[in-house]
PDB file of C-alpha atoms in Angstrom:
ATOM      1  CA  UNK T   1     111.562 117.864  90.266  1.00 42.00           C
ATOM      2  CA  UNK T   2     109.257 118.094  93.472  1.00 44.00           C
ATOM      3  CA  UNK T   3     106.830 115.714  91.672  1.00 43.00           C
ATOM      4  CA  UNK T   4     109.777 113.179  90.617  1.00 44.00           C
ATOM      5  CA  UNK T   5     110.809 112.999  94.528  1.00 48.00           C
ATOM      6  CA  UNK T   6     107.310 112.362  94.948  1.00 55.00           C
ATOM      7  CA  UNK T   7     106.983 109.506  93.090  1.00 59.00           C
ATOM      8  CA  UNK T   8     110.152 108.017  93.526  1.00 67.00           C
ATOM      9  CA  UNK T   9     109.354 108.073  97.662  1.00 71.00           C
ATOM     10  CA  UNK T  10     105.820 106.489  96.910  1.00 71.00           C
ATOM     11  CA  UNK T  11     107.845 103.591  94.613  1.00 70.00           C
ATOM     12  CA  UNK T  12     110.238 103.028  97.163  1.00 79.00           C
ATOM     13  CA  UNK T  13     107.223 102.517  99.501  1.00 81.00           C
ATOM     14  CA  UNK T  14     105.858  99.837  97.307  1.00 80.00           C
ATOM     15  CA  UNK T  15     109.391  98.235  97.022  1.00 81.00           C
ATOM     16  CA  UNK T  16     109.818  98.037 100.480  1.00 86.00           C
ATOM     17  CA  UNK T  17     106.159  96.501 100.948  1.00 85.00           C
ATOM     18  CA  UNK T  18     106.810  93.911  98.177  1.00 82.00           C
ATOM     19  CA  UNK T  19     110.053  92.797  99.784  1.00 84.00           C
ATOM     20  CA  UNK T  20     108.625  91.985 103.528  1.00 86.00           C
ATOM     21  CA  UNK T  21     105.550  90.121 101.241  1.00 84.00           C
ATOM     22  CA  UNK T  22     108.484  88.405  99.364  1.00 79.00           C
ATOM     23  CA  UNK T  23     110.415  87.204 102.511  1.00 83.00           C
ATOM     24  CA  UNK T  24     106.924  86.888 104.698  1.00 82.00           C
ATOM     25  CA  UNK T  25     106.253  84.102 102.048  1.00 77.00           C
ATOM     26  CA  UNK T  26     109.832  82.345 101.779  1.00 76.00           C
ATOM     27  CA  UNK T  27     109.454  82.222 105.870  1.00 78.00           C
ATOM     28  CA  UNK T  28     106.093  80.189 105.328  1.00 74.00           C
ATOM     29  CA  UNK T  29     107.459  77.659 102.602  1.00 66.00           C
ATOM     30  CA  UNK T  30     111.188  77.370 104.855  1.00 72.00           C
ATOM     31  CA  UNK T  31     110.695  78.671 107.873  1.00 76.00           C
ATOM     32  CA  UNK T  32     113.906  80.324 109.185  1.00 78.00           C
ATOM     33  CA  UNK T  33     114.319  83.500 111.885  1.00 81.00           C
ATOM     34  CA  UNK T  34     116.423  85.456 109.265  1.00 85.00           C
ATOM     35  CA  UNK T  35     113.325  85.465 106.579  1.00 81.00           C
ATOM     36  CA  UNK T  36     110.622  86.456 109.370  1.00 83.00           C
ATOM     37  CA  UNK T  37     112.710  88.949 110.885  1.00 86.00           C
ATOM     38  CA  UNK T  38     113.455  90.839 107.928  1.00 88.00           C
ATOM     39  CA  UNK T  39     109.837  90.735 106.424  1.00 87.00           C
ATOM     40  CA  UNK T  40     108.864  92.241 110.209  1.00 87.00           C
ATOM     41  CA  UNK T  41     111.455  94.728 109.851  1.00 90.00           C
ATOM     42  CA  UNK T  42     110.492  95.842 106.922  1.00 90.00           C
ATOM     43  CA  UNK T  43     106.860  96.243 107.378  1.00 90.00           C
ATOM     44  CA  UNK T  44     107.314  97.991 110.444  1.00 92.00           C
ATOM     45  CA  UNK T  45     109.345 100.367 108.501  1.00 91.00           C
ATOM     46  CA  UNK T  46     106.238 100.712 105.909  1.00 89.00           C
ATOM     47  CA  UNK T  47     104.088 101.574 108.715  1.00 90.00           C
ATOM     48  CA  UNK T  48     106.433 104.025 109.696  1.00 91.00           C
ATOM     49  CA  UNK T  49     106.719 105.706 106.071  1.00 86.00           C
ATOM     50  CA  UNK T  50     103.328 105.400 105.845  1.00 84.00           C
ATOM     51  CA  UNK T  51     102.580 107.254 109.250  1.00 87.00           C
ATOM     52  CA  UNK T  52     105.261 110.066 108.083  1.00 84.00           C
ATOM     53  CA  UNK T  53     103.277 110.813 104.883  1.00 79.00           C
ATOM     54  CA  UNK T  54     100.352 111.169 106.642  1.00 77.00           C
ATOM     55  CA  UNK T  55     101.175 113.575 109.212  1.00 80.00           C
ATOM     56  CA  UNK T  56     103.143 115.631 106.781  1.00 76.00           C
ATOM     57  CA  UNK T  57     100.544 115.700 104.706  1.00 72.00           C
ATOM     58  CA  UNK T  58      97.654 116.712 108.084  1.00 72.00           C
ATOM     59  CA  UNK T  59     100.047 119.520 108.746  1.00 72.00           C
ATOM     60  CA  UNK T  60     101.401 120.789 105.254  1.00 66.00           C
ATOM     61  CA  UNK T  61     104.836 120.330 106.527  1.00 64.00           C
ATOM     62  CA  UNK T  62     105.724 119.186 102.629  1.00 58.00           C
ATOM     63  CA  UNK T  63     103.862 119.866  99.802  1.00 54.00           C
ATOM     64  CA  UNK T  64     102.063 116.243  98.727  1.00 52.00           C
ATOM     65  CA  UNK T  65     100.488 116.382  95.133  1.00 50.00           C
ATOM     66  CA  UNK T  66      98.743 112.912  96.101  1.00 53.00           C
ATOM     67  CA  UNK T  67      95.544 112.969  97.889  1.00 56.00           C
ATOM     68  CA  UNK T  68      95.102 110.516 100.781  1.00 58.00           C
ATOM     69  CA  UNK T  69      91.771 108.957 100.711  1.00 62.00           C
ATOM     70  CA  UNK T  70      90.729 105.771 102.780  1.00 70.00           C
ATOM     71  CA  UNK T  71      92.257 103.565 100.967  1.00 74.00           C
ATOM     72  CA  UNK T  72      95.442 104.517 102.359  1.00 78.00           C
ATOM     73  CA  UNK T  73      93.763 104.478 105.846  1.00 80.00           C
ATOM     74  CA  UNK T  74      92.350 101.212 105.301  1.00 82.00           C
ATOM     75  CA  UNK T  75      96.079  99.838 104.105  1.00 84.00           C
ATOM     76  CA  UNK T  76      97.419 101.924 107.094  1.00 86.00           C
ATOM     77  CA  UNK T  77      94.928  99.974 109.546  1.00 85.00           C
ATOM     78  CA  UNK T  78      95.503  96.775 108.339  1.00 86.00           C
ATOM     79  CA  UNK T  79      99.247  97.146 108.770  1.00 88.00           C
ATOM     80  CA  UNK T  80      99.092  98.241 112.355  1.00 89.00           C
ATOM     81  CA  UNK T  81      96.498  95.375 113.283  1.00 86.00           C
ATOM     82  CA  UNK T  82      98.755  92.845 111.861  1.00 86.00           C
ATOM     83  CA  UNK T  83     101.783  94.494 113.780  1.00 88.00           C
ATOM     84  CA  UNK T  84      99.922  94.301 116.746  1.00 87.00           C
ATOM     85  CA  UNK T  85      98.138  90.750 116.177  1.00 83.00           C
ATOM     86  CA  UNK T  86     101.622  89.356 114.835  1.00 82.00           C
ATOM     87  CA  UNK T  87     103.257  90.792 118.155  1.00 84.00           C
ATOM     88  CA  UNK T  88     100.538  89.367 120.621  1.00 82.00           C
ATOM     89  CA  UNK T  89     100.095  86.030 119.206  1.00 77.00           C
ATOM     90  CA  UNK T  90     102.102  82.798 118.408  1.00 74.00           C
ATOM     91  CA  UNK T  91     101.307  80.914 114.889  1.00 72.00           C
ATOM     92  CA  UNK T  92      99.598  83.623 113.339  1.00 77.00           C
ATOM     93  CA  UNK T  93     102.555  84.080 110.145  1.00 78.00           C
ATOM     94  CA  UNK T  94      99.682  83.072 107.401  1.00 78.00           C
ATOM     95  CA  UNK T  95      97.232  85.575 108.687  1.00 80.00           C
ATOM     96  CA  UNK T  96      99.326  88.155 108.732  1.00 81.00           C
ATOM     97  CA  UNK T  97     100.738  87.466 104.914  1.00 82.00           C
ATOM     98  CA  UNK T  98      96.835  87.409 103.757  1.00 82.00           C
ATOM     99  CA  UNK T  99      96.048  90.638 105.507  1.00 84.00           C
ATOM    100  CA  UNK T 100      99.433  92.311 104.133  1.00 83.00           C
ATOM    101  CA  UNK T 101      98.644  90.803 100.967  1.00 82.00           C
ATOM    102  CA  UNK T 102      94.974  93.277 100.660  1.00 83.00           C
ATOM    103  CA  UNK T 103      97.081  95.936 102.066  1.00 82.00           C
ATOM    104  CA  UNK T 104      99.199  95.624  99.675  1.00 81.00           C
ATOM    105  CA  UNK T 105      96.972  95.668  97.006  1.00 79.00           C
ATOM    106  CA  UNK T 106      94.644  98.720  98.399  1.00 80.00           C
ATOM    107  CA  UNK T 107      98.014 101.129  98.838  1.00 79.00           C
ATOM    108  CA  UNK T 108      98.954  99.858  95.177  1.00 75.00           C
ATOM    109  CA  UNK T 109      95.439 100.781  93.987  1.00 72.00           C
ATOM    110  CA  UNK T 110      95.800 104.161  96.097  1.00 72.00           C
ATOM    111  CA  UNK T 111      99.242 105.334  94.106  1.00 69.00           C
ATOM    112  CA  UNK T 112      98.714 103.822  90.732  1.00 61.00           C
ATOM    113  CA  UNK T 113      95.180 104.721  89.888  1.00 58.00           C
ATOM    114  CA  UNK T 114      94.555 108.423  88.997  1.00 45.00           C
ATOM    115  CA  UNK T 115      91.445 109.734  90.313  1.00 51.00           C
ATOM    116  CA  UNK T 116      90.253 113.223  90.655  1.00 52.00           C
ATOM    117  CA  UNK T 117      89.387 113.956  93.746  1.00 51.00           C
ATOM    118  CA  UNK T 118      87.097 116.779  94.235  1.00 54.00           C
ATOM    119  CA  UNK T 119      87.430 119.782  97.276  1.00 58.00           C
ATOM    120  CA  UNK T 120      84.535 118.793  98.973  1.00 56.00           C
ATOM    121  CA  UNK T 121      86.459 115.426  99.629  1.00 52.00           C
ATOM    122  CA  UNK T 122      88.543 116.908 101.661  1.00 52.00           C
ATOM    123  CA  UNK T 123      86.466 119.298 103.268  1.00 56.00           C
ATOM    124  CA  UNK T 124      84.426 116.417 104.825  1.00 54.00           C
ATOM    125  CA  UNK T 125      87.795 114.547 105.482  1.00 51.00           C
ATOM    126  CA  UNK T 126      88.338 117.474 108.160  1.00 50.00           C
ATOM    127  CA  UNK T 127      84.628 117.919 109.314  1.00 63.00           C
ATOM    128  CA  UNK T 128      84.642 116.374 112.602  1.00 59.00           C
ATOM    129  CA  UNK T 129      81.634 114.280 111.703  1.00 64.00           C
ATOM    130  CA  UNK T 130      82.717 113.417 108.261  1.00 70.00           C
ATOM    131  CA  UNK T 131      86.171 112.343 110.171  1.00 71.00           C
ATOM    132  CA  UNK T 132      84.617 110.666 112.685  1.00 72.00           C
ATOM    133  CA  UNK T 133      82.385 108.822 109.920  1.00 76.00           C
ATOM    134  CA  UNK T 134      85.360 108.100 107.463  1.00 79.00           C
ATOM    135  CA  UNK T 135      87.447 106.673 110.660  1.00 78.00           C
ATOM    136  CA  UNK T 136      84.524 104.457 112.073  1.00 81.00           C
ATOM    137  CA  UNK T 137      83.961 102.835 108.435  1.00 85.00           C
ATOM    138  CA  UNK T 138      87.699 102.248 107.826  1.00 84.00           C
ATOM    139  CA  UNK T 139      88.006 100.445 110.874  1.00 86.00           C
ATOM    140  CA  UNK T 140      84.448  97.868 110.246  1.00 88.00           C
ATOM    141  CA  UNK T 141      86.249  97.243 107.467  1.00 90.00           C
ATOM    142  CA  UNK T 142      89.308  96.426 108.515  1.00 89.00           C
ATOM    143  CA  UNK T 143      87.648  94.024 111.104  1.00 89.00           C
ATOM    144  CA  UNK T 144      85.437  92.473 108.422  1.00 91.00           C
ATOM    145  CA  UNK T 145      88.234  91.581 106.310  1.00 90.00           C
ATOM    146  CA  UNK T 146      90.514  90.003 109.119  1.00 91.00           C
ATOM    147  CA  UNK T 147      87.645  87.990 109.851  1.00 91.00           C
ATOM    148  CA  UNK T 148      87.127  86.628 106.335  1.00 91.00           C
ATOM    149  CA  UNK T 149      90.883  86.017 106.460  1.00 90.00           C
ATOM    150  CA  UNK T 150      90.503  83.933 109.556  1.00 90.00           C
ATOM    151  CA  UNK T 151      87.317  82.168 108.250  1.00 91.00           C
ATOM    152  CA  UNK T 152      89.605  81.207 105.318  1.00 90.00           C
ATOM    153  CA  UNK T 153      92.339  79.773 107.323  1.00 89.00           C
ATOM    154  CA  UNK T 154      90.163  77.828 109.156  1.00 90.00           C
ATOM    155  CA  UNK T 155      88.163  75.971 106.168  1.00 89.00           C
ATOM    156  CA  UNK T 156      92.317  75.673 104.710  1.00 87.00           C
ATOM    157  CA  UNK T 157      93.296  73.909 108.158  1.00 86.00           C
ATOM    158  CA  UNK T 158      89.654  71.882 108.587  1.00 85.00           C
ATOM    159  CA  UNK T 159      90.675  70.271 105.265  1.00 86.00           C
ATOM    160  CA  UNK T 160      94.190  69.824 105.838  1.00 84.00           C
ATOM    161  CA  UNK T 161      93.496  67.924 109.242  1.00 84.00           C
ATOM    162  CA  UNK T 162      90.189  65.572 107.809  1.00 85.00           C
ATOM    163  CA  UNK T 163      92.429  64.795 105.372  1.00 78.00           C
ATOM    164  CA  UNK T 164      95.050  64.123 107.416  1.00 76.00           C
ATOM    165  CA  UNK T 165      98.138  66.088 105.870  1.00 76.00           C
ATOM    166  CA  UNK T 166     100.134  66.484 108.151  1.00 75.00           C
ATOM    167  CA  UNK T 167     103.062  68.971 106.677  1.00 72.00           C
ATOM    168  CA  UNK T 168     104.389  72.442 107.690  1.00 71.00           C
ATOM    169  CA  UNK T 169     102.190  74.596 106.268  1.00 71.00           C
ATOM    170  CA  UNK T 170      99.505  72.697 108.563  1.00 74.00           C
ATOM    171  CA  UNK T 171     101.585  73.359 111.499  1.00 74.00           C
ATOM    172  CA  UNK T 172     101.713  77.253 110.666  1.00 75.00           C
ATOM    173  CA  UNK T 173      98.246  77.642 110.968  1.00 79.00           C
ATOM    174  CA  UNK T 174      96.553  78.736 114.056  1.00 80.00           C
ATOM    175  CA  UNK T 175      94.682  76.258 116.081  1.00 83.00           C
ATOM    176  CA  UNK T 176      90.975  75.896 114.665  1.00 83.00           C
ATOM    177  CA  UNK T 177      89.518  77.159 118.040  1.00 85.00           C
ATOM    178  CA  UNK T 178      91.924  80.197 117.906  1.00 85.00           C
ATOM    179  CA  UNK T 179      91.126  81.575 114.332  1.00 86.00           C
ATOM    180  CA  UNK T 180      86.831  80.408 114.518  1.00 87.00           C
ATOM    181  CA  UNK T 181      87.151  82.992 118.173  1.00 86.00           C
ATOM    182  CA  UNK T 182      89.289  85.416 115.792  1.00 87.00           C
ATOM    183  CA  UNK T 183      86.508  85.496 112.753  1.00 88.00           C
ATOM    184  CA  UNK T 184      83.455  85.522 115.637  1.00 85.00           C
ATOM    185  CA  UNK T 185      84.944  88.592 117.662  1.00 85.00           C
ATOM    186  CA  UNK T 186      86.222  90.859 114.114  1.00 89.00           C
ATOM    187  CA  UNK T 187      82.420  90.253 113.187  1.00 88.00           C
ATOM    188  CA  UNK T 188      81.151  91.385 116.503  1.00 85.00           C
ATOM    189  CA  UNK T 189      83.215  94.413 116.035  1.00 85.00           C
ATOM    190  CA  UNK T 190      82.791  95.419 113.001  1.00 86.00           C
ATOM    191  CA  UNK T 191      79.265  95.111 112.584  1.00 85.00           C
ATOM    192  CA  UNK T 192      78.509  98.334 115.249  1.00 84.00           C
ATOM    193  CA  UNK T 193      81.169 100.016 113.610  1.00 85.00           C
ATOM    194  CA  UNK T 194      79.295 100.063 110.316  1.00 87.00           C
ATOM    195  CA  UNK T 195      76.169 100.833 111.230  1.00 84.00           C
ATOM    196  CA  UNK T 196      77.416 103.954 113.220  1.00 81.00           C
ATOM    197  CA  UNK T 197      79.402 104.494 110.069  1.00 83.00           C
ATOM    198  CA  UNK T 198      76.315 104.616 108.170  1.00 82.00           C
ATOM    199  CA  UNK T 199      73.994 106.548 110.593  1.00 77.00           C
ATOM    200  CA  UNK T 200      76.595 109.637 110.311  1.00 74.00           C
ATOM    201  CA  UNK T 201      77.175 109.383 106.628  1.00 77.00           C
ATOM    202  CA  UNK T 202      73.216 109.750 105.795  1.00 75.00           C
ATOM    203  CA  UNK T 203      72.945 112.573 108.364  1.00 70.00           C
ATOM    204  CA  UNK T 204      76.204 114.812 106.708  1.00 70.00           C
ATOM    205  CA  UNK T 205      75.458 113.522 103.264  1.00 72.00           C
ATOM    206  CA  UNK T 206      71.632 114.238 103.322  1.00 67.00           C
ATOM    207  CA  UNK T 207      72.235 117.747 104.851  1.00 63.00           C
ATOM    208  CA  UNK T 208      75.076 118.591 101.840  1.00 63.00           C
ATOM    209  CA  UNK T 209      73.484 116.762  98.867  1.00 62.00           C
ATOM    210  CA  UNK T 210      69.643 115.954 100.128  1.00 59.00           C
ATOM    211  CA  UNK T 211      68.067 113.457  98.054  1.00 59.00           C
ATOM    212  CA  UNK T 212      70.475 112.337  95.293  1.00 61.00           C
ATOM    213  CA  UNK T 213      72.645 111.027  98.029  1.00 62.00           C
ATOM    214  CA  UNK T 214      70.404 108.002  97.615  1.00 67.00           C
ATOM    215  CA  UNK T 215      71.255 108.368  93.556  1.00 69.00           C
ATOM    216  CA  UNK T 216      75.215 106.816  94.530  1.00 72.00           C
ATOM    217  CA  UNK T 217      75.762 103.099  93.601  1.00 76.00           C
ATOM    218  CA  UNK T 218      78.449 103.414  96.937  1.00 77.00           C
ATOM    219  CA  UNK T 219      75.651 103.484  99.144  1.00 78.00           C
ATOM    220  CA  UNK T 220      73.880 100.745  98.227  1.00 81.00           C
ATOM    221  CA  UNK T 221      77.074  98.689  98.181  1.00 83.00           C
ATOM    222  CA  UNK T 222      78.032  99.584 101.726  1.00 84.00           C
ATOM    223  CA  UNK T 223      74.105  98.815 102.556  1.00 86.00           C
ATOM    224  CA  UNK T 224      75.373  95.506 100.920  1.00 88.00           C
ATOM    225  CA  UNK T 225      78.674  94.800 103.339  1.00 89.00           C
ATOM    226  CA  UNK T 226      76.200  95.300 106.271  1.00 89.00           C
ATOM    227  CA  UNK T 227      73.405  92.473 105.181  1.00 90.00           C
ATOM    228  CA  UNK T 228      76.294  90.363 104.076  1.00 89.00           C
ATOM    229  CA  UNK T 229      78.207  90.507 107.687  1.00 89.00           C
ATOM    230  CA  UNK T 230      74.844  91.089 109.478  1.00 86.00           C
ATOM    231  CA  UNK T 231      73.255  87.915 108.194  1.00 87.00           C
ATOM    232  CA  UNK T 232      76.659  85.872 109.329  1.00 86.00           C
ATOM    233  CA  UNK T 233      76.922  87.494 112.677  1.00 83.00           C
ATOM    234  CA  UNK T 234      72.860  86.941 113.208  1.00 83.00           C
ATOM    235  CA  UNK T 235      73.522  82.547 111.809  1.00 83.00           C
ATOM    236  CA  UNK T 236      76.187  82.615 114.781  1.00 82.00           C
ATOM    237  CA  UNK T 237      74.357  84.298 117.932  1.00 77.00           C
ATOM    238  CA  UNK T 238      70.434  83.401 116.974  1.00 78.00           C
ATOM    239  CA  UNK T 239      71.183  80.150 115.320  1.00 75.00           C
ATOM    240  CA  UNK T 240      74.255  79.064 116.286  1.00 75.00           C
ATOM    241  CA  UNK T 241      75.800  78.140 113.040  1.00 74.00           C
ATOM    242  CA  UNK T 242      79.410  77.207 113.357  1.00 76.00           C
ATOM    243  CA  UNK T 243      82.551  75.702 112.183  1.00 77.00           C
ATOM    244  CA  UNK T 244      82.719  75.358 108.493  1.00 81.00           C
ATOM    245  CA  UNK T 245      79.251  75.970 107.283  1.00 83.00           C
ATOM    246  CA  UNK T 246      79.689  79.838 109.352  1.00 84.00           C
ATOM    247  CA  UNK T 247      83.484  79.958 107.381  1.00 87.00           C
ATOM    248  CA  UNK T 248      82.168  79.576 104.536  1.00 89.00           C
ATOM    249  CA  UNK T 249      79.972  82.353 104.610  1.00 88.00           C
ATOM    250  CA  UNK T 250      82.099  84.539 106.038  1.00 88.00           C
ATOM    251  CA  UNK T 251      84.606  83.883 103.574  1.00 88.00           C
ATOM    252  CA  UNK T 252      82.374  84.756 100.705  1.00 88.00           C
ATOM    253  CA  UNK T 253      81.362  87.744 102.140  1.00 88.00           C
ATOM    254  CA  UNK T 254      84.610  89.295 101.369  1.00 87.00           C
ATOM    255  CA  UNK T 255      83.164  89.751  98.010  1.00 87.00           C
ATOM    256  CA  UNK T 256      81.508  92.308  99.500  1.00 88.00           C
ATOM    257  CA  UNK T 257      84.471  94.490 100.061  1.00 87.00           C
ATOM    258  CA  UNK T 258      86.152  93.858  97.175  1.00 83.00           C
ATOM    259  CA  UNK T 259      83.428  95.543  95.251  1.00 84.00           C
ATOM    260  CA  UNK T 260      83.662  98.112  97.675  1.00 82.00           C
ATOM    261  CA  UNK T 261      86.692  98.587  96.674  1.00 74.00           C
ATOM    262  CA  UNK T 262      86.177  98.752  93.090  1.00 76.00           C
ATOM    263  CA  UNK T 263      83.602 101.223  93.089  1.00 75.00           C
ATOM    264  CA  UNK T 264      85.884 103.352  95.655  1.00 68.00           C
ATOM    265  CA  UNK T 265      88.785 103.502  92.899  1.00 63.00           C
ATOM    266  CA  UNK T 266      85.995 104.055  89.726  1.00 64.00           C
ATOM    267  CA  UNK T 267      84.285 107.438  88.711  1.00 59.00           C
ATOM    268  CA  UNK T 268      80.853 104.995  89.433  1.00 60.00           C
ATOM    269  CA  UNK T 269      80.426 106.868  92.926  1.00 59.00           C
ATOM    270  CA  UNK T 270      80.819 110.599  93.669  1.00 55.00           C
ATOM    271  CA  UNK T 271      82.660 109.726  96.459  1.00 57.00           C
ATOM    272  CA  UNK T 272      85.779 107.913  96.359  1.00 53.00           C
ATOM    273  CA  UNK T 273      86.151 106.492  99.883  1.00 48.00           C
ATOM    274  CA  UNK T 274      84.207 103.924 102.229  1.00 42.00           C
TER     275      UNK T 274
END
């Protein structure tokens, strides 16, 4: 019976995400207060469900069969950045359905996909450095993917305005200065981020495992993400690439976390996180 609650809250979480994606795109084909409203509403109230299930889960206030890896942190950080980017800034509706629309996808990946998770997952999940190294990861890549989101957006609206369509969906998209700032400054952040991330999960991983750390396809894929989003944030400062040519690059490195991703939710790494 406990395990049928279970589910059925963890469905009802995926309903509720899948409705404010359903209304978050009928507000960006007819625009109307009603439709963006209610998709707000009701991803504010997956952040909050979300939020609840994770502190129940830190404190053993209810017993939770499911593990929470980062996955779920990475959909949990996405939906609080777009909260707070949606909240702060005008014209920003079809960034915020792209980044709801990974989250989405990672927290669906997250429930769905059985994976056994072993203890010493969660014993580094509560070692201050392996928190502090999970946390710092999540968080590059939650920057790295709101940039490629912006970068996106802006090759979308570049085309739409050199070929001079002028409809609504051009008129929901950010201003190009706006989103090519956006996509510089997520890349700025992140790439620190990820390279501290890194730094503390060779020094805790070589101490546990010593050498065959090196043996995990995960690290070389994360080693990956950095060159990717290294080599786009070098093009921009050292020489000044910009505009499309810069999008473009940034866009593609999204790859990049998608396999990320993938190997995260297979039994191809030993650890199934960031």
């Amino acid at each position: 019976m406990e395990v049928f609650a279970e589910r059925w809250l963890f469905d009802f979480l995926i309903y509720l995400y899948a409705l404010s994606l359903l209304f978050s795109f009928s507000d960006l084909l007819y625009p109307n207060l009603r439709s963006r409203r209610l998709s707000a509403g009701l991803l504010i109230t997956v952040w909050f469900c979300q939020s609840l299930l994770f502190i129940l889960w830190i404190f053993s206030l209810i017993p939770i069969a499911l593990q929470f890896d980062a996955l779920f942190m990475y959909s949990w950080a996405l939906v609080t950045f777009t909260l707070v980017i949606q909240r702060l800034y005008q014209r920003m509706d079809l960034f915020v359905f792209f980044a709801n629309v990974i989250g989405f996808t990672v927290l669906a990946i997250h429930l769905f996909f059985a994976r056994d998770l072993s203890p010493e997952y969660t014993k580094l999940l509560l070692s201050e450095l392996g928190f502090v190294h999970i946390s710092l990861a999540i968080l590059s890549y939650v920057s790295f993917s709101l940039s490629s989101i912006c970068a996106g957006l802006y090759l979308i609206s570049n085309y739409l305005l050199k070929k001079k369509k002028w409809n609504k969906f051009l008129f929901r998209l950010p201003s190009l200065d706006r989103l090519q700032v956006f996509s510089r400054y997520l890349v700025l952040i992140g790439t620190p981020l990820l390279l501290i991330a890194m730094i503390l999960g060779v020094i805790w991983y070589y101490q546990m495992i010593g050498q065959l750390f090196w043996n995990d396809v995960k690290v070389w894929t994360s080693s990956l993400v950095m060159i990717v989003y290294g080599f786009v944030l070098y093009q921009w400062v050292v020489n000044r690439w910009n505009g499309r040519r810069l999008a473009w690059w940034n866009t593609i490195a999204l790859v990049s976390i998608l396999l990320n991703v993938l190997i995260s939710s297979t039994r191809i790494s030993f650890h199934h996180w960031f």
